[in-house]
CSV table of N, CA and C in Angstrom, one decimal:
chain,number,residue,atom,x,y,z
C,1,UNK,N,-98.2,-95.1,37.0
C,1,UNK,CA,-97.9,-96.5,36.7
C,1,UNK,C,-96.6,-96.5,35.9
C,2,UNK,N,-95.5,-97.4,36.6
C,2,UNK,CA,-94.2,-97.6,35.6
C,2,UNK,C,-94.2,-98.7,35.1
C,3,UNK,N,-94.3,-98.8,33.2
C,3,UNK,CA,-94.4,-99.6,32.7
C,3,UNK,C,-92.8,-99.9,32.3
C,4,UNK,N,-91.9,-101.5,32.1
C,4,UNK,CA,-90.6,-101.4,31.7
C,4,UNK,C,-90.8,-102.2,30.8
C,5,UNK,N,-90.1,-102.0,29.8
C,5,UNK,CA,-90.0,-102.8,28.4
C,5,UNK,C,-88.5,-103.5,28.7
C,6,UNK,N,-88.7,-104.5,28.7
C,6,UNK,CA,-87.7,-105.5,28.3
C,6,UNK,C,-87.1,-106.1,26.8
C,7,UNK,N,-85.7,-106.1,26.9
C,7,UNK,CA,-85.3,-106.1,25.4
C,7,UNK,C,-86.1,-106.7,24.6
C,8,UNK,N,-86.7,-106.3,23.1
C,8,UNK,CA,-86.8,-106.9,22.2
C,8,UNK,C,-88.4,-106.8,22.5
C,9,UNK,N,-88.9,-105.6,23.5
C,9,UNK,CA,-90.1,-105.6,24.0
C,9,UNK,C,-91.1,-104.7,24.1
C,10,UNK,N,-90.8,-103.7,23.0
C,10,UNK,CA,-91.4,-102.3,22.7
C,10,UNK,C,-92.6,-103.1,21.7
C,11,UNK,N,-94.0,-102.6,22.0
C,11,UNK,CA,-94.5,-103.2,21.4
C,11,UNK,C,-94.9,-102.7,19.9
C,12,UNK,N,-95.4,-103.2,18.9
C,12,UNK,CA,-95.3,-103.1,17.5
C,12,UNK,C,-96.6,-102.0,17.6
C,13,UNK,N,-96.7,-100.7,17.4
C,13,UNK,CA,-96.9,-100.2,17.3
C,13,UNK,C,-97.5,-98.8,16.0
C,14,UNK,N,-98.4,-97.7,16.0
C,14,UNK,CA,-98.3,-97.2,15.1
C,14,UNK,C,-98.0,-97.1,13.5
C,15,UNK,N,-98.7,-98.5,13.6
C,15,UNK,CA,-98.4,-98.9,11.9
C,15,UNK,C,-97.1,-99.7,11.5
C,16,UNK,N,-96.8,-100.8,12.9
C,16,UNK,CA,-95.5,-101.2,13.0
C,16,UNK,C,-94.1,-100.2,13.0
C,17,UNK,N,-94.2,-98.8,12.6
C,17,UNK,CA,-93.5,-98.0,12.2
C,17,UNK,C,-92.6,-97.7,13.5
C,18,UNK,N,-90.9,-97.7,13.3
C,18,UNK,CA,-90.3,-98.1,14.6
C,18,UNK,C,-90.0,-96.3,14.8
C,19,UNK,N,-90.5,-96.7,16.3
C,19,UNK,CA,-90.3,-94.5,17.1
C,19,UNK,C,-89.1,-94.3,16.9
C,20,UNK,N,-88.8,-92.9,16.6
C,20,UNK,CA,-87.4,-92.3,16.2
C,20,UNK,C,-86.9,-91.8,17.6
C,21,UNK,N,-85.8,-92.2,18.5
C,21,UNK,CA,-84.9,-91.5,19.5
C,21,UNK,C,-84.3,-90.3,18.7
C,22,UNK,N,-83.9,-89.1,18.8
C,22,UNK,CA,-83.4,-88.0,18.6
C,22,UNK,C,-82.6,-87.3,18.9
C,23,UNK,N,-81.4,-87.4,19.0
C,23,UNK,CA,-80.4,-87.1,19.2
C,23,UNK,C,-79.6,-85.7,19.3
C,24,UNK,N,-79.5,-84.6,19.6
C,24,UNK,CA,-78.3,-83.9,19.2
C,24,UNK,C,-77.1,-83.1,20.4
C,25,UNK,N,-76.4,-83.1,20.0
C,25,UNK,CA,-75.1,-82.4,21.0
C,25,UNK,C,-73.6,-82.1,19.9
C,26,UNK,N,-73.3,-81.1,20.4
C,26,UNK,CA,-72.3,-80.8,19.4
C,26,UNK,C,-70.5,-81.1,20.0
C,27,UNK,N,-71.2,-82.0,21.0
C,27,UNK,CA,-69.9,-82.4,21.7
C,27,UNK,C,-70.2,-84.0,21.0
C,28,UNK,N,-68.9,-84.1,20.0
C,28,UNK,CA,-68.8,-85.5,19.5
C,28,UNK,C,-69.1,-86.6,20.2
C,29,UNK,N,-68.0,-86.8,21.5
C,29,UNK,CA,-67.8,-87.9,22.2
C,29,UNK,C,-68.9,-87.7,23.1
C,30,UNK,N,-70.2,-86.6,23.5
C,30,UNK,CA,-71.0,-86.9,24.3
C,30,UNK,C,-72.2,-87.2,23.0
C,31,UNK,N,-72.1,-87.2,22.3
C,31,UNK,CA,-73.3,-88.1,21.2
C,31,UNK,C,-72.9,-89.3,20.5
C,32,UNK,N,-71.5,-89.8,20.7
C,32,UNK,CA,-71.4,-90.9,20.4
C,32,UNK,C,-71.5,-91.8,21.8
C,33,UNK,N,-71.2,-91.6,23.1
C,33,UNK,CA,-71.3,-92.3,23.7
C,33,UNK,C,-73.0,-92.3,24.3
C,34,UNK,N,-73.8,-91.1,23.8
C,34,UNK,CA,-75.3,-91.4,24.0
C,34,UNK,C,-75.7,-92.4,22.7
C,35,UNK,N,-75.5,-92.6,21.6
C,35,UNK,CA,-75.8,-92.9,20.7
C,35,UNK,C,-75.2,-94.6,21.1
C,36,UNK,N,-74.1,-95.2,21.6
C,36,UNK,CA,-73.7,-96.4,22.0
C,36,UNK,C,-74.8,-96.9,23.4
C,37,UNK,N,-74.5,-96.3,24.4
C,37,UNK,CA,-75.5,-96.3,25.2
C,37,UNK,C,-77.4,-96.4,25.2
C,38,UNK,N,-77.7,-95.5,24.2
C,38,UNK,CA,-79.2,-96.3,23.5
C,38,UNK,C,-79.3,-96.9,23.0
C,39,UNK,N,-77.9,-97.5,21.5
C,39,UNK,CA,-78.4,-98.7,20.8
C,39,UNK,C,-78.0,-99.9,21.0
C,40,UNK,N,-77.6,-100.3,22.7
C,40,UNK,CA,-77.4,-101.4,23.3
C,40,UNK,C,-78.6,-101.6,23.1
C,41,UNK,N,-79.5,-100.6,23.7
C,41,UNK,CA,-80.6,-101.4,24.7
C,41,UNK,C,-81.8,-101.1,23.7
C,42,UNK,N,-81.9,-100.2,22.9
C,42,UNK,CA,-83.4,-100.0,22.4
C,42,UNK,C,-83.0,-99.9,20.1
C,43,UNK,N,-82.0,-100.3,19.9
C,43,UNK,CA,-81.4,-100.4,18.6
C,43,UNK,C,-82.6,-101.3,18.0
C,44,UNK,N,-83.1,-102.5,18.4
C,44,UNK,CA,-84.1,-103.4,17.8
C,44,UNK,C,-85.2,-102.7,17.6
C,45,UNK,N,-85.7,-102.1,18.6
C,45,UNK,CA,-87.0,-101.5,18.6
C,45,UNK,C,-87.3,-99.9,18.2
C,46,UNK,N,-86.2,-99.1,18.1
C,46,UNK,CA,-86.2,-97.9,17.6
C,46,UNK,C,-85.6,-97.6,17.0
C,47,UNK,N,-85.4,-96.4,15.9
C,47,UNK,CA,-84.7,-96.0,14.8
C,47,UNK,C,-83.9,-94.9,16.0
C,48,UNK,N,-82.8,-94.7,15.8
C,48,UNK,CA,-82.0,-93.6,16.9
C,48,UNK,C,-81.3,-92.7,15.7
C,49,UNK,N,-81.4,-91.4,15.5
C,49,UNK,CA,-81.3,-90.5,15.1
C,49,UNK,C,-80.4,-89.5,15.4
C,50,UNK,N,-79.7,-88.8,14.7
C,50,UNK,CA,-78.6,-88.2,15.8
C,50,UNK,C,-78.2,-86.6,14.4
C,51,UNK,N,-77.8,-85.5,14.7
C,51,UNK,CA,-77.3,-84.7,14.5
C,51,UNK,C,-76.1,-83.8,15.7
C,52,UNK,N,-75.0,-83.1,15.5
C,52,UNK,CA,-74.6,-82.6,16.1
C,52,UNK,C,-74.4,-80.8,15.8
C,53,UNK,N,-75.7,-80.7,15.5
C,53,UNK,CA,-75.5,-79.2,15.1
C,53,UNK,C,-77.6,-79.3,14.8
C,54,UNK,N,-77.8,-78.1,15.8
C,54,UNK,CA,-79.5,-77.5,16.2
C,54,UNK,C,-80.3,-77.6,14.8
C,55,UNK,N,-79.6,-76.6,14.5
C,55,UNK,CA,-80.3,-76.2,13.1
C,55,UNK,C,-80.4,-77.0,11.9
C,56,UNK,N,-79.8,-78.2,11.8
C,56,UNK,CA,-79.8,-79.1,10.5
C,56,UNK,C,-80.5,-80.4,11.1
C,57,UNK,N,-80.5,-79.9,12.7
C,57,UNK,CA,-81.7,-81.3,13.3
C,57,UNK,C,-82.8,-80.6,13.1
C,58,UNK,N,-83.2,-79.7,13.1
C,58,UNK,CA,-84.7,-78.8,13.3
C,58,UNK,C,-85.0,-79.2,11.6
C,59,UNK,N,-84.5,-79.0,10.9
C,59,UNK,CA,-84.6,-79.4,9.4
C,59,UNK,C,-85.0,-80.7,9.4
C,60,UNK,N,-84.4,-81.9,9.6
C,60,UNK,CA,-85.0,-83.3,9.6
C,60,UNK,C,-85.8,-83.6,10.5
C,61,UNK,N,-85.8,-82.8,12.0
C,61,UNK,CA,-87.0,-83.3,12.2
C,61,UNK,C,-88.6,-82.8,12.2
C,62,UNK,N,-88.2,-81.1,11.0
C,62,UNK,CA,-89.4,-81.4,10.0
C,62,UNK,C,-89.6,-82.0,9.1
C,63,UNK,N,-88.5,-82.8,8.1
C,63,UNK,CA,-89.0,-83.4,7.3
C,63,UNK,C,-89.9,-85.0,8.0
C,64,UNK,N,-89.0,-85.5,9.2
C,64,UNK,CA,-90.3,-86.6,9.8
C,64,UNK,C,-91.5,-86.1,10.3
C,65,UNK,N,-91.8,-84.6,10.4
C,65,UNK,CA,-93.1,-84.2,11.0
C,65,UNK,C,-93.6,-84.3,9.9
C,66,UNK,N,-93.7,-83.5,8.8
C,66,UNK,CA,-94.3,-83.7,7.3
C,66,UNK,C,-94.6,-85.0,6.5
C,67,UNK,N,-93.5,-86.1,6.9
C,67,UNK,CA,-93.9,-87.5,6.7
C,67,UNK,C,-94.5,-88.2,7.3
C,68,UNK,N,-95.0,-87.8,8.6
C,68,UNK,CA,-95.7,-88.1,9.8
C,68,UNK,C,-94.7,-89.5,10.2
C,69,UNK,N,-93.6,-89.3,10.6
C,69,UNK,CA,-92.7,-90.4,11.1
C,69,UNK,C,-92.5,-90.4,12.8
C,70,UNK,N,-92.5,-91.3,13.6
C,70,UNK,CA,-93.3,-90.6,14.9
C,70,UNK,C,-91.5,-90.1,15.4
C,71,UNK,N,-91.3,-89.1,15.9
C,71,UNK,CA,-90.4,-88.7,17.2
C,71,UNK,C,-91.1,-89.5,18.6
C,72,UNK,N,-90.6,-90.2,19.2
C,72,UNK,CA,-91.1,-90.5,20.6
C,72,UNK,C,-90.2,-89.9,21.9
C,73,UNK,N,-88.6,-89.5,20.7
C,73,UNK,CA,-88.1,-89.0,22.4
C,73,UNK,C,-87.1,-88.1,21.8
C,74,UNK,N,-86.7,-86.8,22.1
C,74,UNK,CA,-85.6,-85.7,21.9
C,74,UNK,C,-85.1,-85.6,23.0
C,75,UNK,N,-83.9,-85.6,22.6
C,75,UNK,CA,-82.4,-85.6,24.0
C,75,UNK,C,-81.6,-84.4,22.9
C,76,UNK,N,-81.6,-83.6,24.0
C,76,UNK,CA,-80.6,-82.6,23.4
C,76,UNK,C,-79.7,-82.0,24.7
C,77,UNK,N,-78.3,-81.5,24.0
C,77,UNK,CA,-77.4,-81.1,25.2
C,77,UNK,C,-77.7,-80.0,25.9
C,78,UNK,N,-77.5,-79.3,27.3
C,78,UNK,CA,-77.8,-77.7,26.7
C,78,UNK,C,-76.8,-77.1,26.8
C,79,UNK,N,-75.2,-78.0,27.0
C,79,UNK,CA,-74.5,-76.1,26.1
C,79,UNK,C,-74.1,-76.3,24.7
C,80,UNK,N,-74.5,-76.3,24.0
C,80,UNK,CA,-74.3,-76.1,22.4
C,80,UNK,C,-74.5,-74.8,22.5
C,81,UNK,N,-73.4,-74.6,21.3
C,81,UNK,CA,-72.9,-73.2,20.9
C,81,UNK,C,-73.7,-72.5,20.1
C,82,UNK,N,-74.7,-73.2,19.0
C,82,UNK,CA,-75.7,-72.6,18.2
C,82,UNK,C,-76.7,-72.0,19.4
C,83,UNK,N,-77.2,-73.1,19.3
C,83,UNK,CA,-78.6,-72.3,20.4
C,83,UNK,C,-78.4,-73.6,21.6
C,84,UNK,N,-79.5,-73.1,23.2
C,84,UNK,CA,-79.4,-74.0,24.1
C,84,UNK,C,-80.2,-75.2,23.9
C,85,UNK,N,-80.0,-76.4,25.0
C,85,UNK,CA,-80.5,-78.1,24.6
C,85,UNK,C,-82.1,-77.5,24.8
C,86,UNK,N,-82.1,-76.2,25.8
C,86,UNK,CA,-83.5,-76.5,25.9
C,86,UNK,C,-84.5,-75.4,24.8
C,87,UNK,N,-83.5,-74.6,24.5
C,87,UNK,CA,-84.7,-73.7,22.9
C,87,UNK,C,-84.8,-74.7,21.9
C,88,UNK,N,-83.5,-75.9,21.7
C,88,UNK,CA,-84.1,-76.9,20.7
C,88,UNK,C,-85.0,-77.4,21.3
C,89,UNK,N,-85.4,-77.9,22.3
C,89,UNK,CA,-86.1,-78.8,23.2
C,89,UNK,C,-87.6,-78.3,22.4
C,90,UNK,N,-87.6,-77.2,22.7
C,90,UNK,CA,-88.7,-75.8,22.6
C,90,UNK,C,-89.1,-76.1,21.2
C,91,UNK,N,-88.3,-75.7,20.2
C,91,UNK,CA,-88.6,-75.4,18.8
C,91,UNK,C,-89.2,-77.1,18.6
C,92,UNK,N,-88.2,-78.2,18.9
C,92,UNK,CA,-88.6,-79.6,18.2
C,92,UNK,C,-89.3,-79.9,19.1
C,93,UNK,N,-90.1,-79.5,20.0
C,93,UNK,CA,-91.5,-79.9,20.6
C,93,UNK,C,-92.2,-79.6,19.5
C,94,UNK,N,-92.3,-78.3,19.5
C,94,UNK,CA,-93.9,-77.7,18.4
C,94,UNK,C,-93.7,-78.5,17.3
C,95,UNK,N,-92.8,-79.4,16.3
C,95,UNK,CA,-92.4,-80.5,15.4
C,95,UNK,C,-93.3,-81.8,16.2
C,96,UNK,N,-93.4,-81.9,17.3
C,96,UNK,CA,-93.6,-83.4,17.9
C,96,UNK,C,-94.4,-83.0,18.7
C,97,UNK,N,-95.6,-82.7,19.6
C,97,UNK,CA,-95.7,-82.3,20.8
C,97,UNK,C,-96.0,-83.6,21.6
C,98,UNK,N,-95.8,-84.9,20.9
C,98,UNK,CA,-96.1,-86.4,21.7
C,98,UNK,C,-94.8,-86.2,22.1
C,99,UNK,N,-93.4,-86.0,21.8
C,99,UNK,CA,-92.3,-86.3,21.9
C,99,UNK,C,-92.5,-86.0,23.4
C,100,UNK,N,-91.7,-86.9,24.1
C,100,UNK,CA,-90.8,-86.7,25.2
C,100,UNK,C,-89.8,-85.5,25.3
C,101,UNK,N,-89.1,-84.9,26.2
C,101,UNK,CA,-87.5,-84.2,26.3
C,101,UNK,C,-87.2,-84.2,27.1
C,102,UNK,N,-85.2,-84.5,27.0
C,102,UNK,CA,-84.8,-85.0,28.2
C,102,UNK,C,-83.9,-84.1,27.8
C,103,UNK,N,-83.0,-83.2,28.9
C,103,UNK,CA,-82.3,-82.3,28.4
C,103,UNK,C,-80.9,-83.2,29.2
C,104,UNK,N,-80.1,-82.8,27.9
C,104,UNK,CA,-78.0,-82.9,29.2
C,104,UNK,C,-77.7,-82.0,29.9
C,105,UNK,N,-77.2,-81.9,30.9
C,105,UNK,CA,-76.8,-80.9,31.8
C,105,UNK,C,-75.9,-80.9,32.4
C,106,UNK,N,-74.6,-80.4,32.2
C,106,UNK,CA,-73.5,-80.1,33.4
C,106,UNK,C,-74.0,-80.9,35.1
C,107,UNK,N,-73.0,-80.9,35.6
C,107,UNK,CA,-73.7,-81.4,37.3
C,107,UNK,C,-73.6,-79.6,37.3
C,108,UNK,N,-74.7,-78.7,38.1
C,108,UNK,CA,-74.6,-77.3,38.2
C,108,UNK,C,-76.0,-77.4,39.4
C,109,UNK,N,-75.1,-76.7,40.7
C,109,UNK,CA,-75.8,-76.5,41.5
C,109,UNK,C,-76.0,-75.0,42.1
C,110,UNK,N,-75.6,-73.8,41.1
C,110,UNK,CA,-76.1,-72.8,40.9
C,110,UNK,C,-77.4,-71.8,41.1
C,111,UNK,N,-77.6,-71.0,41.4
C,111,UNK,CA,-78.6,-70.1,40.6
C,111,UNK,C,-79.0,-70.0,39.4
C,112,UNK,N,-78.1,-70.4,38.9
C,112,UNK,CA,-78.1,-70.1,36.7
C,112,UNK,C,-78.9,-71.5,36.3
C,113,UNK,N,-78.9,-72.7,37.1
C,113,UNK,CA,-79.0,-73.8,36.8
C,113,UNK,C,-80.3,-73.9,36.0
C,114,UNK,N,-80.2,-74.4,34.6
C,114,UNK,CA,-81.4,-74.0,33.8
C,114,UNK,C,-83.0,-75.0,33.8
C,115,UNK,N,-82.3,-75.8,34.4
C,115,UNK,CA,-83.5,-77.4,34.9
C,115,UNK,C,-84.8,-77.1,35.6
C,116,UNK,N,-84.5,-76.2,36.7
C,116,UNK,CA,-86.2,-75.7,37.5
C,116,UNK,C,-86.5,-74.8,36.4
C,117,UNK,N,-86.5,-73.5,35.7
C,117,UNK,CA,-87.3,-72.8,35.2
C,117,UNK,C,-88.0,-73.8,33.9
C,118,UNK,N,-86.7,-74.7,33.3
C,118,UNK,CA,-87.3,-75.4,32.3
C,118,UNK,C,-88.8,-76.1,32.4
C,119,UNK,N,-88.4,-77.2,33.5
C,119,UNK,CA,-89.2,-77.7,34.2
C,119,UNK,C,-90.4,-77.0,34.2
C,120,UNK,N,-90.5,-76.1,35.6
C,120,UNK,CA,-91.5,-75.5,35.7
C,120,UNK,C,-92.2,-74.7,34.5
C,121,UNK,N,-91.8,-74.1,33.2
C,121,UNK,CA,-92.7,-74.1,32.1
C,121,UNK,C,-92.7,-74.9,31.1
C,122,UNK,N,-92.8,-76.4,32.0
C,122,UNK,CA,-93.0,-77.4,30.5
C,122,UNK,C,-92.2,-77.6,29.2
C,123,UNK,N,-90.7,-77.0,29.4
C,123,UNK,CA,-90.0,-77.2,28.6
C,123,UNK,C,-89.1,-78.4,28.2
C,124,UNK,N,-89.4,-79.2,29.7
C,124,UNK,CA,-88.3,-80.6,29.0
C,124,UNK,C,-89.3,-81.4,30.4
C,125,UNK,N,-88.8,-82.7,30.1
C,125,UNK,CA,-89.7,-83.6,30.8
C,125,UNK,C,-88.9,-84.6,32.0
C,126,UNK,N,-87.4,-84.3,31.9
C,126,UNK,CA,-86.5,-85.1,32.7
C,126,UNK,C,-84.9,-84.4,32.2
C,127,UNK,N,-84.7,-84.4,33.0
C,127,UNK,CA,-82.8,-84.2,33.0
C,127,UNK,C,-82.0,-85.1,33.0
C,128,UNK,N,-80.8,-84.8,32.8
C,128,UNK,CA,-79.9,-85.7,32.3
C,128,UNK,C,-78.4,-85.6,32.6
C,129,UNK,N,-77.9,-85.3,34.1
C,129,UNK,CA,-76.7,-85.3,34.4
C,129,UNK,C,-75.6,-85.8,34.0
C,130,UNK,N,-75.0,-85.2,33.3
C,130,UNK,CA,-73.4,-85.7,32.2
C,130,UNK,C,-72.5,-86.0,33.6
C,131,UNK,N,-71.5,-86.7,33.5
C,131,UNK,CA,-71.6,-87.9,32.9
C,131,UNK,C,-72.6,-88.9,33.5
C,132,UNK,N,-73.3,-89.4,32.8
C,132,UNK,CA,-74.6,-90.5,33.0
C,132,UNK,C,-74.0,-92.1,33.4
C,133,UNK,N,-75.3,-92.2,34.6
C,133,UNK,CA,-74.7,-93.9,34.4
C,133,UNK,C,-76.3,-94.4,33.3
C,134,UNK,N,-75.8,-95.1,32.5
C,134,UNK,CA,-76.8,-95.9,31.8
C,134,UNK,C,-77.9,-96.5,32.0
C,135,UNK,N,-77.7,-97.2,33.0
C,135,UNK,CA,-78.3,-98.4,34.2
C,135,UNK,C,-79.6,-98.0,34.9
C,136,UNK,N,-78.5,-96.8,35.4
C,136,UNK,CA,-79.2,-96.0,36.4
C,136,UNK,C,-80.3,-94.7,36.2
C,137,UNK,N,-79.5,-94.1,35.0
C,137,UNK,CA,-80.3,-92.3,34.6
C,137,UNK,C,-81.2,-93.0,33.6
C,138,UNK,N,-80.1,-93.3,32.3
C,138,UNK,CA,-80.8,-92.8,30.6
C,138,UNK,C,-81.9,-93.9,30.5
C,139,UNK,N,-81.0,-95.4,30.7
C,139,UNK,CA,-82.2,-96.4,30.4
C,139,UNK,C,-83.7,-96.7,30.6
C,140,UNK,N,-83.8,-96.6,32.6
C,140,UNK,CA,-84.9,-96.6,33.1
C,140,UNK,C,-86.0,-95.1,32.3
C,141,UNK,N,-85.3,-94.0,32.4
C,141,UNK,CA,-86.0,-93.1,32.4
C,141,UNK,C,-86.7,-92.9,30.2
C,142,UNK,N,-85.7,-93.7,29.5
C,142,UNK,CA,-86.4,-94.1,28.1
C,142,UNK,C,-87.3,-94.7,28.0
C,143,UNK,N,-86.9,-96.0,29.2
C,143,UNK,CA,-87.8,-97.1,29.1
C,143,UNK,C,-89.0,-96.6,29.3
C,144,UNK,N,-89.4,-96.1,31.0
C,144,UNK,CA,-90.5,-95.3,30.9
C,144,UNK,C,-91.0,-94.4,29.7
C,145,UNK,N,-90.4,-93.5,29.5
C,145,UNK,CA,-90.6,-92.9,28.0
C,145,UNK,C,-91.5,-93.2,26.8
C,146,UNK,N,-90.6,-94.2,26.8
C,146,UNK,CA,-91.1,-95.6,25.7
C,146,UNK,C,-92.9,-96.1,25.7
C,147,UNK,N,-92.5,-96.3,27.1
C,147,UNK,CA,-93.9,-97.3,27.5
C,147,UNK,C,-95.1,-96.6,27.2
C,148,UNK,N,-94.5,-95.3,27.5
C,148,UNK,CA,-95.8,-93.9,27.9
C,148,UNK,C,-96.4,-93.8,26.4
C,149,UNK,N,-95.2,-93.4,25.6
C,149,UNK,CA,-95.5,-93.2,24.2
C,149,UNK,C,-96.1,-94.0,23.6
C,150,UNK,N,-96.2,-95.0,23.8
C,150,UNK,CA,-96.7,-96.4,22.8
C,150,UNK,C,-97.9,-96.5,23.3
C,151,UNK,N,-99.0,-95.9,24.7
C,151,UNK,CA,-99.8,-96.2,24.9
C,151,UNK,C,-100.9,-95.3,24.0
């Protein structure tokens, strides 16, 4: 069943407490244009979070696991130079295992392509072909996201 939330339409949830979107990529301009791109559409209804570097996001987002602050969705890139979008994926699941993950990906139609193995062991929940249309990839597939999480 696809549930869509319409602006201003996430419902008040979990102790009113607004879901954290989670952000990281260590390519500037592809986390500020994810970061414009989510808080058109979901800025009223969720707190959007962002680091550009693995390791200082794995840090905050244990400090919201230990505050019990909810993560409902992690978007990470996978080529960052620290570690890959999907070992963060990996590590900040066991932080959240309600969270969602959506990983970024090169267009890569390879053998190396890291999306089926991910997939197939449960490591991320949807992909995310750089450059994104909004409309089309990130929105619908949050929205769902969203809906799932809140129920």
């Amino acid at each position: 069943m696809l549930i869509r939330l319409e602006p201003g339409g996430f419902p008040e949830t979990r102790d009113t407490v607004k879901p954290i979107l989670y952000l990281v990529a260590d390519d500037e301009r592809v986390l500020d244009a994810l970061q414009s791109d989510l808080a058109r559409r979901f800025a009223n209804d969720c707190r959007i979070e962002s680091s550009k570097s693995p390791a200082p996001a794995l840090r905050e987002l244990e400090d919201f696991a230990a505050a019990s602050e909810p993560v409902a969705l992690l978007i990470a890139d996978h080529g960052m130079g620290e570690m890959t979008g999907v070992e963060f994926l990996v590590q900040a699941h066991r932080l959240h295992p309600s969270a969602k993950r959506i990983l970024l990906i090169e267009r890569n139609y390879t053998a190396d392509n890291p999306i089926v193995p991910a997939m197939t062991l449960g490591q991320i929940d949807y992909h995310l072909v750089k450059p994104w249309s909004p409309d089309v990839g990130l929105i619908p597939a949050v929205s769902e996201f969203l809906a799932d999480w809140s129920e």
